[in-house]
Coordinates of C-alpha atoms in Angstrom, one line a residue:
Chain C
X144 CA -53.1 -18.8 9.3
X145 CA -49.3 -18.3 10.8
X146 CA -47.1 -19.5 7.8
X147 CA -43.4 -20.8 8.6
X148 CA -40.5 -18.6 7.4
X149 CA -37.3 -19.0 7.1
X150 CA -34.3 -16.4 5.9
X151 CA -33.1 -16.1 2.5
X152 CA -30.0 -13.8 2.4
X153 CA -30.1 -10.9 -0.4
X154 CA -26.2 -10.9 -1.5
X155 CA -25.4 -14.5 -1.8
X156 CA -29.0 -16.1 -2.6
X157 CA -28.5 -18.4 0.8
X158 CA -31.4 -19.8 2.4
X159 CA -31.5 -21.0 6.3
X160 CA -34.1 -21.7 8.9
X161 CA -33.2 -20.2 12.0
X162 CA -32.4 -17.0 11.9
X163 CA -28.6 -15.7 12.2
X164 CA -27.6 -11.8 12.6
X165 CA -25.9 -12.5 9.8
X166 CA -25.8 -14.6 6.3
X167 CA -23.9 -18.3 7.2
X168 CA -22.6 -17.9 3.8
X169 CA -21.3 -14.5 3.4
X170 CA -21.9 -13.1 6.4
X171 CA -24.0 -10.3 4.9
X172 CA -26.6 -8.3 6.9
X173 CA -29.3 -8.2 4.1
X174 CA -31.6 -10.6 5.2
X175 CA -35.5 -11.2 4.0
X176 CA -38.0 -13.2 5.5
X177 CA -39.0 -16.1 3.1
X178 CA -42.2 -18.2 3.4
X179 CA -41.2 -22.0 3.6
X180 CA -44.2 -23.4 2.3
X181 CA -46.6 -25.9 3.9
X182 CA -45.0 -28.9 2.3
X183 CA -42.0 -30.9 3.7
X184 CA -40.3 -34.3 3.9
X185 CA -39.2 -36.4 6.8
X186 CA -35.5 -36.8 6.6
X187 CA -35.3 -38.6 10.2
X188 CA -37.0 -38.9 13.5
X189 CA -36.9 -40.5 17.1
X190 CA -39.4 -41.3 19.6
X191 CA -38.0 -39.7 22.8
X192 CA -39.1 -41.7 26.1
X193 CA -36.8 -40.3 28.5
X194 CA -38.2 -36.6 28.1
X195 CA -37.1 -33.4 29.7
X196 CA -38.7 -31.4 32.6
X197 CA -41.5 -29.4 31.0
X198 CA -42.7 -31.6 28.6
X199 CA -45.8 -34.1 29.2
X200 CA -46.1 -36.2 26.3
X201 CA -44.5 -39.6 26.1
X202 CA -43.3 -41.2 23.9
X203 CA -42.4 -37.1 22.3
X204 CA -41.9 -37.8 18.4
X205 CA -39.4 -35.7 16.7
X206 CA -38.0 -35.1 13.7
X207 CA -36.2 -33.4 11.1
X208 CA -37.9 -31.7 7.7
X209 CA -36.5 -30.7 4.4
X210 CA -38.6 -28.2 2.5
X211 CA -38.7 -27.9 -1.4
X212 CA -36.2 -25.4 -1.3
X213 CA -33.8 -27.0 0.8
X214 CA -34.3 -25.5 4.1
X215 CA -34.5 -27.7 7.3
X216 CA -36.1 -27.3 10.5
X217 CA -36.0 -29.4 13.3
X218 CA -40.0 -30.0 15.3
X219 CA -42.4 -32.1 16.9
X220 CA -44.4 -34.7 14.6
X221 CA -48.4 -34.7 15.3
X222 CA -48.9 -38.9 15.0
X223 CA -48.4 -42.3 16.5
X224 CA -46.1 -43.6 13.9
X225 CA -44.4 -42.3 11.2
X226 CA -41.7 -43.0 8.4
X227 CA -38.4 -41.4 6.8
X228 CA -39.4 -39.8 3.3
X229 CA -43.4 -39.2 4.9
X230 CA -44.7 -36.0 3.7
X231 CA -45.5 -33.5 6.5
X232 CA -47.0 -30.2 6.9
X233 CA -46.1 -26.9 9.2
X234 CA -49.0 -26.5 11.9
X235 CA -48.7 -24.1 14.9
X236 CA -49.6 -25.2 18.0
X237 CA -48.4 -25.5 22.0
X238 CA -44.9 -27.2 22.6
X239 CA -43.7 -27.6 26.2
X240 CA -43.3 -25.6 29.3
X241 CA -40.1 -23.1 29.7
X242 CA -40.5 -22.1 33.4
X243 CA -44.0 -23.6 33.8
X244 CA -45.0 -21.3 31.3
X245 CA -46.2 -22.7 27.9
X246 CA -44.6 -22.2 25.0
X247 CA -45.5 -22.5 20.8
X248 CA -44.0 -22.9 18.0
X249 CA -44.7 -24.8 14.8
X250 CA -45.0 -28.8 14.9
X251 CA -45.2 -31.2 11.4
X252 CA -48.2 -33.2 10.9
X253 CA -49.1 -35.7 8.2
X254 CA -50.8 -34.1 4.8
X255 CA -53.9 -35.4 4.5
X256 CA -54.3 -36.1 1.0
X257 CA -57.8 -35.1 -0.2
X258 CA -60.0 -38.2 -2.6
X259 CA -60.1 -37.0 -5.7
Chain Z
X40 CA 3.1 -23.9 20.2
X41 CA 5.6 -21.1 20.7
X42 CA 7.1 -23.5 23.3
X43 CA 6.0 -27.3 24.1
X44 CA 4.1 -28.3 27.3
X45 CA 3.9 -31.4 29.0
X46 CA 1.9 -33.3 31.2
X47 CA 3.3 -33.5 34.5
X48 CA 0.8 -34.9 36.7
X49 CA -2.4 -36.4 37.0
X50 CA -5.3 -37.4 39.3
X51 CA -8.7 -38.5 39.5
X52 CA -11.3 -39.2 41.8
X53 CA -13.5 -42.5 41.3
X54 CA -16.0 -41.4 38.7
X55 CA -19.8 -42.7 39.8
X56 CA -21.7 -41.3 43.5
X57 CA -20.5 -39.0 45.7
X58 CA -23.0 -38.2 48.3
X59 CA -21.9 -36.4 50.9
X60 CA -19.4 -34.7 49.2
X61 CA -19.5 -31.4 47.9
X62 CA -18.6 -30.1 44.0
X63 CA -15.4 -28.6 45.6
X64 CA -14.5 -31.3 47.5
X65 CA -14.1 -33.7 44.9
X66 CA -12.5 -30.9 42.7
X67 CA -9.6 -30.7 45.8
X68 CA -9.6 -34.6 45.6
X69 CA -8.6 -34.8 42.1
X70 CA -6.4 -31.8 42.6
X71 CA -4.2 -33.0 45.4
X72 CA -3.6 -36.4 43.9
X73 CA -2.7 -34.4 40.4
X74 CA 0.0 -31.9 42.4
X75 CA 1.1 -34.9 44.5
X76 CA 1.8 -37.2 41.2
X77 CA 3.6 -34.1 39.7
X78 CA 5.8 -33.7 42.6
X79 CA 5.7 -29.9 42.6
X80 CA 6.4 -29.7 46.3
X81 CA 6.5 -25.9 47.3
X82 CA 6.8 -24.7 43.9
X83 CA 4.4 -21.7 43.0
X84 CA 1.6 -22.7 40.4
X85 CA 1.1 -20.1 37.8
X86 CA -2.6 -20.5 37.2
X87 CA -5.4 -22.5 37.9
X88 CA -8.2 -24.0 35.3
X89 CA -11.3 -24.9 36.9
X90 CA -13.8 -26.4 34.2
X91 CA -17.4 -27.7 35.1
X92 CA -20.6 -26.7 33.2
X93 CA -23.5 -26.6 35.7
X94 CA -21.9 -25.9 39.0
X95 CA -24.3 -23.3 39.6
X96 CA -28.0 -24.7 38.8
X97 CA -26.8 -28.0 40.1
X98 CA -24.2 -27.4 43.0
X99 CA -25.1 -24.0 43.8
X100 CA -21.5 -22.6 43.5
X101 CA -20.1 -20.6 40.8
X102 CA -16.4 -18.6 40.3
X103 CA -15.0 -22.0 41.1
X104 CA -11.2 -21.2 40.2
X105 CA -11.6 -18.8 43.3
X106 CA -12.7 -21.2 45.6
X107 CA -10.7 -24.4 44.4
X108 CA -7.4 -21.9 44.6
X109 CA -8.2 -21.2 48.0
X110 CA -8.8 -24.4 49.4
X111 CA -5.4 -25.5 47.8
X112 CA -3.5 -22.5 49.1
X113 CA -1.9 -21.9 45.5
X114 CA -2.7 -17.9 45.7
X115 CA -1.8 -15.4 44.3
X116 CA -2.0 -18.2 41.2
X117 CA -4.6 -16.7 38.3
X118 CA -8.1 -18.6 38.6
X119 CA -10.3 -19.1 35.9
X120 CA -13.5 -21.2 35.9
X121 CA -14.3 -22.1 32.7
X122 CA -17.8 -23.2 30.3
X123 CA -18.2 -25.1 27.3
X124 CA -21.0 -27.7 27.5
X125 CA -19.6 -30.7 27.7
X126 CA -16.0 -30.2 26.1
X127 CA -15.5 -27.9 29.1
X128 CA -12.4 -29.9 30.0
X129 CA -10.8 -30.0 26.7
X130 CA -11.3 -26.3 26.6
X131 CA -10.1 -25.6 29.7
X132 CA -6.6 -27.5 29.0
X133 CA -6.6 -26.0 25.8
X134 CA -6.6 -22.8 27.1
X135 CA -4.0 -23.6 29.8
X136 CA -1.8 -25.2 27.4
X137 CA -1.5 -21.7 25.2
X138 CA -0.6 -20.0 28.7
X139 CA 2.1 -22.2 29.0
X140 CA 3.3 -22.5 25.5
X141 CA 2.9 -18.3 25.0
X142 CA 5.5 -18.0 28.1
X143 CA 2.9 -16.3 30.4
X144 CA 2.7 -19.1 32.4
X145 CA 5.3 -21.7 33.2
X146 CA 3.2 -24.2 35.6
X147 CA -0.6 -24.5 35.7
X148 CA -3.2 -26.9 37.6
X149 CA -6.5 -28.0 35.4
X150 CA -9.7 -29.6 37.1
X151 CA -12.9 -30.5 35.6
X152 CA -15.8 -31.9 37.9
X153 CA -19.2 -32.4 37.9
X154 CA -22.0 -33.5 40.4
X155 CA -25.3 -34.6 38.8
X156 CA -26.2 -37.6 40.7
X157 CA -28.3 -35.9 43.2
X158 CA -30.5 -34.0 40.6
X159 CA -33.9 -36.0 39.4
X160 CA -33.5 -37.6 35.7
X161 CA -36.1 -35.1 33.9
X162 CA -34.5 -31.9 35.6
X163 CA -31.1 -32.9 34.8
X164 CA -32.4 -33.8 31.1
X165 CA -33.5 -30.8 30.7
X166 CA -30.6 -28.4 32.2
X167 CA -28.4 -30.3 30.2
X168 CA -30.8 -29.4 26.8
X169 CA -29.9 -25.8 27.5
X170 CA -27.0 -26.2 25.2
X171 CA -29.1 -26.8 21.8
X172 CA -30.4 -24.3 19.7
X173 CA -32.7 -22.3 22.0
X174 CA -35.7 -21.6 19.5
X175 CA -34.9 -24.3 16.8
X176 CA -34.1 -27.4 19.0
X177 CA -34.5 -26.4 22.8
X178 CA -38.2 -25.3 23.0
X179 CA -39.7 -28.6 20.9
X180 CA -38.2 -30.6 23.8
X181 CA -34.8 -31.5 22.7
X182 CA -32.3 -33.2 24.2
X183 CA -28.9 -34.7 23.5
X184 CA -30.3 -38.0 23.5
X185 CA -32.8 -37.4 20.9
X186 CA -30.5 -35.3 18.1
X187 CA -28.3 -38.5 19.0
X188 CA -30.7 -40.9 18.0
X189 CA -31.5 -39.0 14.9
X190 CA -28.3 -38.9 13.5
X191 CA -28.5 -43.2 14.2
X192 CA -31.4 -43.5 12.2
X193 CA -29.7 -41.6 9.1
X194 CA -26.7 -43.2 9.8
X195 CA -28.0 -46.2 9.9
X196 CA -30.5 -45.6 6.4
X197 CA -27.4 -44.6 5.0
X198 CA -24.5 -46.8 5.9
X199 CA -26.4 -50.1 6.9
X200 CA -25.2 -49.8 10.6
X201 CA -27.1 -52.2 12.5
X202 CA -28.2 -52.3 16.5
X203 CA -25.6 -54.9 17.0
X204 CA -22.8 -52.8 16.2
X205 CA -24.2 -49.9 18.6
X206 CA -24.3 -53.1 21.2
X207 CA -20.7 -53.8 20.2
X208 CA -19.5 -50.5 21.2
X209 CA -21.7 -50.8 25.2
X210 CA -19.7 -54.5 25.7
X211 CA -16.5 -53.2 24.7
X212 CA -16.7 -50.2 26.7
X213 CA -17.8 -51.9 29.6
X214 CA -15.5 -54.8 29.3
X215 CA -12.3 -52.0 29.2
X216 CA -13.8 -50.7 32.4
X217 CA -14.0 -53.7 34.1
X218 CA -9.8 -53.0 34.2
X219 CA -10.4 -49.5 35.3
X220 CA -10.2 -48.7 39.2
X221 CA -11.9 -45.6 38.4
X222 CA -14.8 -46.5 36.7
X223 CA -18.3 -45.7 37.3
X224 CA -19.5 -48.7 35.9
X225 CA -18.2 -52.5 36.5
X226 CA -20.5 -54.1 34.7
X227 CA -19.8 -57.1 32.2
X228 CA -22.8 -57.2 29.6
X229 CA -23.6 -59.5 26.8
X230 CA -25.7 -59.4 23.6
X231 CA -27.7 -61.7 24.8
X232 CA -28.9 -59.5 27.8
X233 CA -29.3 -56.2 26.1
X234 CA -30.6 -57.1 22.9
X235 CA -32.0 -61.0 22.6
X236 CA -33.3 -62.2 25.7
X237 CA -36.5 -62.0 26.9
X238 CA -35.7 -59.2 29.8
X239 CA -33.8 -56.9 27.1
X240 CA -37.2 -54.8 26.6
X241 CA -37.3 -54.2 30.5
X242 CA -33.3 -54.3 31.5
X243 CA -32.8 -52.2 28.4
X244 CA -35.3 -49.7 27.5
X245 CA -35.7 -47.4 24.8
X246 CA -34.8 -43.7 25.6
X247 CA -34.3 -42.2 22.1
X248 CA -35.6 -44.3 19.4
X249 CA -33.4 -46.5 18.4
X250 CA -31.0 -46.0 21.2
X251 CA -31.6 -47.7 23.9
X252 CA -30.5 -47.3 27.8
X253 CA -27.2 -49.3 27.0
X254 CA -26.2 -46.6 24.6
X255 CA -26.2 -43.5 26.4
X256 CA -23.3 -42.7 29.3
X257 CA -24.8 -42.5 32.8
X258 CA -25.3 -39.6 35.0
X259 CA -22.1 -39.5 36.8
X260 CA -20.4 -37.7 40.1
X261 CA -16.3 -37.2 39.5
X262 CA -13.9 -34.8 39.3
X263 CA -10.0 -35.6 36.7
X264 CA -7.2 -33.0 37.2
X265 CA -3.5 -32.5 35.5
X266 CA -0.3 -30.2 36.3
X267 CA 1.1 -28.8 32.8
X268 CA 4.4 -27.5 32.9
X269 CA 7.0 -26.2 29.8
X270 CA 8.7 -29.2 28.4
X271 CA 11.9 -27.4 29.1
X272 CA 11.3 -28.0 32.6
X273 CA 9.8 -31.0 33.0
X274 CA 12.4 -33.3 33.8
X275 CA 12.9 -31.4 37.0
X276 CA 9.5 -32.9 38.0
X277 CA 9.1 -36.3 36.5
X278 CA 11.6 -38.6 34.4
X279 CA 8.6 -39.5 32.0
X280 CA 6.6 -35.9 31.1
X281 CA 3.9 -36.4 28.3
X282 CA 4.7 -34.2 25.7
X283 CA 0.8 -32.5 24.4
X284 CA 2.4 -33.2 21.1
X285 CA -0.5 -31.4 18.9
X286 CA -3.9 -29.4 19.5
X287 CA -7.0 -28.6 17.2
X288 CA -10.1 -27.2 18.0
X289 CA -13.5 -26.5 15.4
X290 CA -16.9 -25.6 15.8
X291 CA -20.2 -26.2 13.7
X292 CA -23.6 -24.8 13.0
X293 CA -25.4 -25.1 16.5
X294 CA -28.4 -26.7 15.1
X295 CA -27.9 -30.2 13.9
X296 CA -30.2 -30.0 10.9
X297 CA -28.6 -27.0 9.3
X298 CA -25.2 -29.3 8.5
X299 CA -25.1 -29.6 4.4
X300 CA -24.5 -33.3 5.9
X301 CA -26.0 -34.0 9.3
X302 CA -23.8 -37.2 9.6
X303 CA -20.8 -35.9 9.1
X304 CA -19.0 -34.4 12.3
X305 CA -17.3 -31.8 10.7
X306 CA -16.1 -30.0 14.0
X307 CA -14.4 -33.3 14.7
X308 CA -12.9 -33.9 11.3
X309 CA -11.2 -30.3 11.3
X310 CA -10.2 -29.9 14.8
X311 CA -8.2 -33.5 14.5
X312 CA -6.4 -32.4 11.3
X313 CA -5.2 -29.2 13.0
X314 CA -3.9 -31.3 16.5
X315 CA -2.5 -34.0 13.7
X316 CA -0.7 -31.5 11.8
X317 CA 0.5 -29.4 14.5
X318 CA 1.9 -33.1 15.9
X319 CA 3.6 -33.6 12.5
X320 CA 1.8 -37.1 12.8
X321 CA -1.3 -38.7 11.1
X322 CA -3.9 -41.3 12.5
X323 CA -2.3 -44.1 11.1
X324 CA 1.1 -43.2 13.7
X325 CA -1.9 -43.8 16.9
X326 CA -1.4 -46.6 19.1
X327 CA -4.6 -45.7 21.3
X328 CA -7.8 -43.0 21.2
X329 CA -10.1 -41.2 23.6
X330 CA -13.6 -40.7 22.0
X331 CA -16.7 -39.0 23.4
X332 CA -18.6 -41.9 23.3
X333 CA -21.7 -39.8 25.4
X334 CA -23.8 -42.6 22.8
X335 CA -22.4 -45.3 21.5
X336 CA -23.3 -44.0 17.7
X337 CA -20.9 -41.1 18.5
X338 CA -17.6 -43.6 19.1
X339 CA -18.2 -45.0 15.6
X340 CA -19.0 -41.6 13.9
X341 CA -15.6 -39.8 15.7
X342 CA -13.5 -43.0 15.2
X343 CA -14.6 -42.0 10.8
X344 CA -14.2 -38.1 11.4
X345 CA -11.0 -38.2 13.1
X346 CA -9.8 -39.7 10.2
X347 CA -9.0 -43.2 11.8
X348 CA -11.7 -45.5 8.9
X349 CA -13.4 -44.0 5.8
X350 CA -16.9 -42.8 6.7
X351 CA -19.2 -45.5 7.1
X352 CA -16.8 -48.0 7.5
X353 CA -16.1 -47.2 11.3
X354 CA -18.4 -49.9 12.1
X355 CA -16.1 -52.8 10.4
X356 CA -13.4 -51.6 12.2
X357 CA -15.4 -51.8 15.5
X358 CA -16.7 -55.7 14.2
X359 CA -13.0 -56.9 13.1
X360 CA -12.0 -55.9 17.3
X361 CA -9.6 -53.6 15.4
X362 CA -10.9 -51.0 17.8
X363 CA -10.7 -53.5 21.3
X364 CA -8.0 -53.5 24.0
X365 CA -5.0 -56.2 21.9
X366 CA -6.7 -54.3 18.6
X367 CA -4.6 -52.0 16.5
X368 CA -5.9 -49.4 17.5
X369 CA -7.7 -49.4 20.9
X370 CA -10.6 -47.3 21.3
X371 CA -11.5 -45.9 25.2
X372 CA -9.3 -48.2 26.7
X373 CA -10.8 -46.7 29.7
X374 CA -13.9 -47.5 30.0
X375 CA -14.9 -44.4 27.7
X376 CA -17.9 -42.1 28.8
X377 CA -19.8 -45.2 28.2
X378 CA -19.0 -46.7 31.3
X379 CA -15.9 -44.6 33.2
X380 CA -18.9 -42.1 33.5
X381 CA -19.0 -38.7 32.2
X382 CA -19.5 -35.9 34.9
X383 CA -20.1 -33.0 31.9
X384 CA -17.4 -30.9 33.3
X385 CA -14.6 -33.8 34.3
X386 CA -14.6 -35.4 31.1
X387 CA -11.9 -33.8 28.8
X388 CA -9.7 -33.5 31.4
X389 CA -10.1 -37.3 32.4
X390 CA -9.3 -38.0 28.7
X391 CA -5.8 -35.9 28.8
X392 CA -5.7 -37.8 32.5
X393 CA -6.0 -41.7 30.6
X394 CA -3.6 -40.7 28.0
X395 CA -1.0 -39.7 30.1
X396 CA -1.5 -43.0 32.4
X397 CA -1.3 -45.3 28.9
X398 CA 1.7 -43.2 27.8
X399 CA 3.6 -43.4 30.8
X400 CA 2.5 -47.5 30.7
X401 CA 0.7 -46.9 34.3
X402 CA -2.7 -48.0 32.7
X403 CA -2.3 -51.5 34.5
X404 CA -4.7 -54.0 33.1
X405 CA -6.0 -52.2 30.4
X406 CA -2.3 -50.9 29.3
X407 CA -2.1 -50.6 26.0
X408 CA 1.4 -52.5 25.6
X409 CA 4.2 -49.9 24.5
X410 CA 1.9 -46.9 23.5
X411 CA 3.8 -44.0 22.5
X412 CA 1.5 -42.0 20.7
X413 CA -2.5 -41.2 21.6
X414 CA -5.1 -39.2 20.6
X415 CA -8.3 -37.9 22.2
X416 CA -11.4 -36.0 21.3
X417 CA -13.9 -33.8 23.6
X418 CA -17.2 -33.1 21.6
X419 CA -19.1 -30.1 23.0
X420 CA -22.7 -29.7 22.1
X421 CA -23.9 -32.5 19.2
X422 CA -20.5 -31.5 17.6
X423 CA -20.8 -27.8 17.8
X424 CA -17.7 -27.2 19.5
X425 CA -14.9 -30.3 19.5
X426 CA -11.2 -30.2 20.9
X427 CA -8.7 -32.9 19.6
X428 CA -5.4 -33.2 21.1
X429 CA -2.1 -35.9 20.3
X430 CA -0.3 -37.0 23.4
X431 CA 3.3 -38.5 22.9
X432 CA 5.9 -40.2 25.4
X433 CA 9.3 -38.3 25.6
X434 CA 11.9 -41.1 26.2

């Protein structure tokens, strides 16, 4: 499975999501790729009506995440309705259409929490 | 500045439709009535500032400095055509006002225009999305109106702003333009009709949960223009030049949700302590403000970061009427991009174009009675890129 990665820089310890050509911080060039994790919290979200050529879904519900280590990302949430703290997971899948060609990316959906 | 500049002249064309009418024509509309209020007569203009920030996918023209320089005659003047989402204006007088003030230049013509009209609502939503991040925002279907509406719902969690006060903002606004010729908008709204009544679902949709219709500018057609000069000569033009007293300009990370704070506009905050200081003058010395009010969230969160109320108290400001035409400290006395319009390119310009008119007491019935001093903001991007300047009346 595709896991979601963000950018941790190697001087200055900073961590980002998306990538810059160089550290926001320190403006260093030594980046790694770092592996988010497939937990994250809902910090806020909209439900867009009024949506922009190239995507079909309305209502389109957005939002942004914070991850455990403090990196945010900004994506599509998979479900009808959902609420500010709601604990979400990365999953890849198709987004909209960029010059009627589709594109992908990754989108948050609910964790389903298993009966124990 | 090395050397002041002033605001000799200004102009606009009626903001709203302009069918029939091409980009450039409205540009020359705005331009002529600029020149003519700055009574330049035969005098050579130095350069010309020509700001708009989709002429090309929506008008199908671009290099417009070339073309609005030759339909005004004003060559061999420099031409520049110039693009910053939407604080395109602001930058554009920005940039002519450190011509002028560096002694390169010693008279210039700006003019800012947009046509969008035209264009169907989910193409222009979309052109107009080009401006956010383009793999972190753009491609998940992004748009202004939804990073908007995001930052209301923190805002909101946060600092226990309620839909009424985003409603408060929409009457004001419009109310203001009701006293302003130019206007795109003359319509007086109520509470009642965009929140409470029965029709509010239908007259008053949603289009960014939890902003509604009522809280976003329209799509608007218009075209603002000034004449800047140096200060030293200004008084051969006009008896009442506008001095552009003070200038700041910030930018900020380009997606929203990498901000330590997402609430706080920090590209607002800095770029209005550099036009304050630089005018040797602090919000308090105001007696009117421009805002980019593109959502009525943003008129609130700009009145905090420009230093004007603490953060999170813009809102009681906005409830006491401080911030209403007779308050202390009247907000978009015009009308705002609420409801004067906001044709993308057009709108810093029109600010600089409203101050002037309130400093020079020409406002009519929205005049802000005896304003000297007046501040404006031009907020590119969803705060990415913001230009403040300080306007004062030289007596």
């Amino acid at each position: 499975m595709q896991k979601m990665t963000g950018f941790k820089c190697e001087k200055c310890g900073k961590m980002f999501y998306p990538k810059h050509a160089r550290c926001p911080r320190c403006g260093s060039l030594e980046l790694k790729e770092i592996d988010l994790g497939n937990e994250c919290t809902l910090m806020t979200y909209t439900k867009l009506f009024a949506v922009p050529e190239g995507v079909e879904q309305i209502p389109l519900l957005l939002g942004i995440v914070e991850f455990k280590n403090g990196v945010r990302a900004l994506g599509q949430i998979v479900a009808e309705e959902v609420e500010i703290g709601a604990t979400l997971q990365p999953v890849w899948g198709p987004l909209r259409k960029v010059h009627g060609k589709t594109v992908s990316g990754f989108k948050f959906e609910p964790v389903k929490r298993k009966l124990s | 500045m090395l050397r002041q500049v002033a605001v000799i002249g200004c102009g606009m064309t009626k903001f709203g439709r302009h069918d029939g009418k091409t980009l450039l024509e409205i540009m020359v509309e705005a331009s002529l009535r600029a020149i003519d209020d700055a009574k330049i007569g035969e005098r050579d203009v130095d350069a010309v500032y020509v700001s708009t920030m989709l002429s090309g996918e929506l008008s199908n023209q671009t290099a417009l400095g070339s073309a609005l320089v030759d339909q005004l005659g004003l060559m061999p003047a420099a031409a520049h055509r110039l693009e910053n989402g939407p604080a395109s204006g602001g930058s554009a007088v920005k940039n002519a006002c450190m011509a002028v003030a560096s002694g390169f230049c010693d008279l210039v013509l700006v003019t800012g225009g947009e046509k969008m009209r035209h264009i169907s609502g989910d193409r222009i939503t979309d052109l107009i999305s080009t401006m956010v991040h383009p793999t972190a925002e753009y491609v998940h279907g992004v748009t202004l109106p939804a990073l908007a509406a995001m930052f209301t719902r923190l805002y909101m969690h946060r600092y226990g702003l309620k839909r009424e006060h985003l409603a408060k903002v929409a009457i004001k606004n419009h109310a203001n333009a009701l006293k302003n010729p130019y206007a795109h908008i003359h319509q007086p709204i109520t509470i009642e009709g965009i929140l409470y009544a029965k029709e509010a679902e239908v007259n008053n949709p949603l289009v960014a949960d939890p902003l509604r219709l009522f809280d976003c500018c329209p799509v608007t057609d218009g075209a603002a223009s000034v004449v800047l000069c140096a200060a030293e000569i200004a008084k051969e033009f006009c008896d009442t030049p506008v001095i552009v007293a003070g200038l700041g300009q910030a930018t900020d990370t380009l997606a929203v949700h990498e901000r330590e704070d997402p609430t706080l506009l920090k590209a607002v905050q800095v770029a209005s302590q550099k036009a304050f200081k630089m005018a040797k003058l602090t919000p308090a010395d105001m007696d009117l403000a421009e805002l980019h009010d593109a959502f009525t969230i943003l008129e609130i969160a700009e009145s905090e970061d420009s230093g004007f109320f603490a953060k999170g108290t813009g809102h009681k400001a906005l409830e006491e009427d401080v911030t209403s035409l007779g308050g202390k400290l009247p907000i978009n006395p015009s009308g705002g991009l609420k409801a004067r319009g906001h044709p993308v390119g057009a709108t810093g310009v029109a600010q600089i174009v409203e101050l002037t008119w309130q400093l020079r007491g020409e406002a009519g019935g929205r005049q802000v009675q005896g304003a000297e001093k007046a501040y404006c903001c031009n907020f590119g991007g969803f705060g990415n890129n913001v230009i403040s300047f300080v306007l004062t009346r030289r007596n």
